[in-house]
CSV table of C-alpha atoms in Angstrom, one decimal:
chain,number,residue,atom,x,y,z
A,1,LEU,CA,-11.2,-62.2,-2.0
A,2,ALA,CA,-9.6,-58.8,-2.3
A,3,GLN,CA,-9.8,-56.5,0.7
A,4,PRO,CA,-11.5,-53.1,0.1
A,5,LYS,CA,-9.1,-50.2,0.2
A,6,LEU,CA,-9.6,-47.9,3.2
A,7,PRO,CA,-8.8,-44.2,2.9
A,8,VAL,CA,-5.3,-43.4,4.1
A,9,GLN,CA,-5.2,-41.2,7.2
A,10,LEU,CA,-1.8,-40.4,8.7
A,11,CYS,CA,-3.1,-39.3,12.1
A,12,PRO,CA,-6.5,-38.9,13.6
A,13,ILE,CA,-7.9,-35.3,13.1
A,14,LEU,CA,-10.5,-34.0,15.5
A,15,PRO,CA,-13.6,-32.7,13.8
A,16,ALA,CA,-13.2,-29.3,15.5
A,17,TYR,CA,-9.9,-28.9,13.7
A,18,ASN,CA,-11.2,-30.1,10.4
A,19,ARG,CA,-14.5,-28.3,10.1
A,20,ASN,CA,-13.5,-26.2,7.0
A,21,ALA,CA,-11.8,-29.0,5.2
A,22,LYS,CA,-14.4,-29.0,2.4
A,23,SER,CA,-14.7,-25.2,2.1
A,24,ILE,CA,-12.8,-24.2,-1.1
A,25,PRO,CA,-12.9,-20.5,-0.2
A,26,ILE,CA,-11.3,-21.2,3.2
A,27,ILE,CA,-8.7,-23.5,1.7
A,28,ASN,CA,-7.9,-20.8,-1.0
A,29,SER,CA,-7.5,-18.3,1.7
A,30,VAL,CA,-5.0,-20.5,3.6
A,31,ILE,CA,-3.1,-21.0,0.3
A,32,THR,CA,-3.1,-17.2,-0.3
A,33,ALA,CA,-1.9,-16.5,3.2
A,34,GLY,CA,0.9,-18.9,2.8
A,35,LEU,CA,2.1,-17.9,-0.7
A,36,TYR,CA,1.5,-14.1,-0.6
A,37,PRO,CA,3.0,-12.0,-2.3
A,38,LYS,CA,3.1,-14.5,-5.2
A,39,ILE,CA,-0.1,-13.0,-6.7
A,40,LEU,CA,-0.9,-12.7,-10.4
A,41,HIS,CA,-3.6,-10.7,-12.1
A,42,HIS,CA,-5.3,-12.5,-14.9
A,43,LYS,CA,-5.5,-10.4,-18.1
A,44,PRO,CA,-6.3,-12.5,-21.1
A,45,LEU,CA,-4.5,-10.5,-23.7
A,46,GLU,CA,-4.4,-13.1,-26.4
A,47,ARG,CA,-5.8,-16.6,-26.5
A,48,SER,CA,-3.5,-19.2,-28.0
A,49,MET,CA,-2.9,-22.9,-27.8
A,50,GLU,CA,0.3,-22.2,-25.9
A,51,SER,CA,-0.9,-20.1,-22.9
A,52,PHE,CA,-2.8,-17.2,-21.5
A,53,HIS,CA,-1.1,-14.1,-20.5
A,54,ILE,CA,-1.1,-13.1,-16.9
A,55,SER,CA,0.3,-9.8,-15.8
A,56,LEU,CA,2.4,-9.5,-12.7
A,57,ASN,CA,1.2,-7.0,-10.1
A,58,ASN,CA,4.6,-6.8,-8.5
A,59,THR,CA,6.2,-4.0,-10.5
A,60,ASN,CA,9.6,-4.7,-8.9
A,61,SER,CA,9.6,-8.2,-10.5
A,62,SER,CA,12.4,-8.8,-12.9
A,63,SER,CA,11.0,-12.1,-14.2
A,64,SER,CA,10.0,-10.7,-17.6
A,65,ALA,CA,10.6,-7.4,-19.3
A,66,ASP,CA,6.9,-6.8,-20.0
A,67,ASN,CA,5.8,-8.3,-16.7
A,68,THR,CA,3.9,-11.1,-18.5
A,69,VAL,CA,3.9,-14.7,-17.5
A,70,HIS,CA,2.0,-17.6,-18.9
A,71,VAL,CA,0.2,-20.6,-17.4
A,72,HIS,CA,2.2,-23.6,-18.5
A,73,PRO,CA,0.3,-25.9,-20.9
A,74,SER,CA,1.0,-28.8,-18.6
A,75,SER,CA,-0.7,-27.0,-15.7
A,76,ILE,CA,-4.2,-28.1,-14.7
A,77,ASN,CA,-5.2,-24.4,-14.8
A,78,PHE,CA,-4.2,-24.1,-18.5
A,79,GLN,CA,-7.4,-25.9,-19.5
A,80,GLU,CA,-9.5,-24.1,-16.9
A,81,ILE,CA,-8.2,-20.5,-17.4
A,82,THR,CA,-10.9,-19.6,-19.9
A,83,ASN,CA,-13.6,-20.4,-17.3
A,84,MET,CA,-12.0,-18.4,-14.5
A,85,ARG,CA,-14.6,-16.7,-12.3
A,86,ALA,CA,-12.0,-14.7,-10.4
A,87,GLU,CA,-9.2,-12.6,-12.0
A,88,TRP,CA,-6.5,-13.5,-9.5
A,89,LEU,CA,-4.1,-16.4,-9.2
A,90,VAL,CA,-1.7,-17.3,-6.5
A,91,TYR,CA,1.3,-19.4,-7.5
A,92,HIS,CA,4.2,-21.3,-6.0
A,93,THR,CA,6.8,-21.6,-8.7
A,94,MET,CA,7.6,-19.4,-11.7
A,95,VAL,CA,10.1,-20.7,-14.2
A,96,LYS,CA,11.7,-19.2,-17.3
A,97,SER,CA,12.3,-21.3,-20.4
A,98,SER,CA,11.0,-20.1,-23.8
A,99,LYS,CA,8.7,-17.8,-21.8
A,100,VAL,CA,8.0,-17.2,-18.1
A,101,PHE,CA,5.6,-19.8,-16.9
A,102,VAL,CA,3.8,-20.8,-13.7
A,103,TRP,CA,2.7,-24.4,-13.2
A,104,ASP,CA,1.3,-24.6,-9.8
A,105,SER,CA,-1.2,-21.9,-9.5
A,106,ASN,CA,-4.6,-21.5,-7.8
A,107,VAL,CA,-7.5,-19.3,-8.8
A,108,ILE,CA,-8.4,-17.0,-5.9
A,109,SER,CA,-10.8,-14.1,-5.3
A,110,GLY,CA,-10.0,-10.7,-4.0
A,111,TYR,CA,-11.2,-11.3,-0.4
A,112,PRO,CA,-8.3,-13.5,0.6
A,113,ILE,CA,-5.9,-10.9,-0.7
A,114,PHE,CA,-7.6,-8.2,1.3
A,115,LEU,CA,-7.5,-10.4,4.5
A,116,PHE,CA,-4.2,-12.1,4.2
A,117,GLY,CA,-2.1,-9.9,1.9
A,118,GLY,CA,0.1,-7.0,2.7
A,119,GLY,CA,-0.6,-3.5,3.9
A,120,ILE,CA,-3.9,-1.9,2.9
A,121,GLU,CA,-3.9,1.7,1.6
A,122,ILE,CA,-7.3,3.4,0.7
A,123,GLU,CA,-7.5,6.2,-1.8
A,124,HIS,CA,-11.0,7.5,-0.9
A,125,MET,CA,-11.4,10.0,-3.7
A,126,SER,CA,-10.6,7.5,-6.5
A,127,LYS,CA,-12.3,4.6,-4.8
A,128,LEU,CA,-9.1,2.5,-5.1
A,129,VAL,CA,-7.6,0.1,-2.6
A,130,SER,CA,-4.0,-0.9,-2.9
A,131,ILE,CA,-2.4,-3.9,-1.2
A,132,ASP,CA,1.4,-3.3,-0.8
A,133,GLY,CA,1.1,-0.7,-3.5
A,134,ALA,CA,1.0,-3.4,-6.1
A,135,VAL,CA,-2.4,-5.2,-6.0
A,136,LYS,CA,-5.2,-2.7,-6.8
A,137,PHE,CA,-8.9,-3.0,-6.4
A,138,GLN,CA,-11.8,-0.7,-7.2
A,139,CYS,CA,-13.8,-0.5,-4.0
A,140,TYR,CA,-16.2,1.8,-2.2
A,141,PRO,CA,-14.3,3.6,0.6
A,142,LYS,CA,-16.7,2.5,3.3
A,143,SER,CA,-16.3,-1.2,2.3
A,144,ALA,CA,-12.5,-0.7,2.2
A,145,VAL,CA,-12.5,0.7,5.7
A,146,ILE,CA,-14.5,-2.2,6.9
A,147,PHE,CA,-12.1,-4.6,5.3
A,148,LYS,CA,-9.2,-2.8,6.8
A,149,ARG,CA,-10.8,-2.9,10.3
A,150,LEU,CA,-11.6,-6.6,9.9
A,151,ARG,CA,-8.0,-7.3,8.8
A,152,SER,CA,-6.7,-5.4,11.8
A,153,GLU,CA,-8.9,-7.4,14.2
A,154,LEU,CA,-7.8,-10.6,12.5
A,155,ASP,CA,-4.2,-9.7,12.8
A,156,VAL,CA,-4.6,-9.0,16.6
A,157,LEU,CA,-6.3,-12.4,17.1
A,158,LEU,CA,-3.7,-14.3,15.1
A,159,LYS,CA,-0.8,-12.6,17.0
A,160,ALA,CA,-2.5,-13.5,20.3
A,161,LYS,CA,-3.0,-17.1,19.2
A,162,ILE,CA,0.6,-17.4,18.2
A,163,HIS,CA,1.7,-15.9,21.5
A,164,ASP,CA,-0.6,-18.2,23.5
A,165,PRO,CA,-1.8,-21.2,21.5
A,166,ASN,CA,-4.1,-22.2,24.4
A,167,ILE,CA,-6.4,-19.3,23.8
A,168,LYS,CA,-9.9,-20.7,23.4
A,169,ARG,CA,-12.0,-19.6,20.4
A,170,SER,CA,-15.1,-19.2,22.6
A,171,ASN,CA,-16.3,-19.4,26.1
A,172,LYS,CA,-18.1,-17.1,28.4
A,173,ASN,CA,-15.3,-14.5,28.2
A,174,THR,CA,-16.4,-11.5,26.2
A,175,THR,CA,-13.1,-11.3,24.3
A,176,ASN,CA,-13.4,-14.9,23.2
A,177,ASN,CA,-17.0,-14.3,22.2
A,178,ASN,CA,-15.8,-11.4,20.1
A,179,ASN,CA,-13.2,-13.6,18.6
A,180,GLU,CA,-15.8,-16.2,17.6
A,181,VAL,CA,-18.0,-13.5,16.1
A,182,LEU,CA,-14.9,-12.2,14.1
A,183,LEU,CA,-14.0,-15.6,12.8
A,184,ASN,CA,-17.6,-16.5,11.9
A,185,SER,CA,-17.9,-13.2,10.0
A,186,ILE,CA,-14.7,-13.9,8.1
A,187,TYR,CA,-15.9,-17.4,7.2
A,188,LYS,CA,-19.2,-16.1,6.0
A,189,LEU,CA,-17.5,-13.3,4.0
A,190,LEU,CA,-15.1,-15.7,2.3
A,191,GLU,CA,-17.9,-18.2,1.5
A,192,THR,CA,-20.1,-15.4,-0.1
A,193,GLU,CA,-17.6,-14.4,-2.7
A,194,TYR,CA,-18.0,-17.6,-4.8
């Protein structure tokens, strides 16, 4: 008799370290944090059998004269691009052949860019938020200020955790309780966008 195949696990993972393993918004945020500033803004200019156009937000990019790249037809996102709920992609590799293409891309929402992207600038009068001067969002100024503050608090927490990995997420210490509230707020925020 054939033995049933067991799932492959390279090492045991404690449940506490794996609690968000099934959360697509959290995973997308981690991918965004790791690949930023490789962000593309989806603008379906023309639908064809070959590709969809995606305009680059990084105006300093020299990858294409008109700042347009295409999702490669062999990419899994090529078939799914018409059903995109979000207008942003994060990518790993961009290649130029007959056109400029991305293969390995992931659809993301704006929240991970706010929380894990570059510097945030708020233009209160025009209700515009700019991340690194390249990625732009329409946003109410009060919401943008809250995001900026949340981002600042997250940056402080991450720097502290890098400096001392033994910092506990929560205990009776007020600072740690604030950290837990901050992280739970971010989890809930990321989960609500989808």
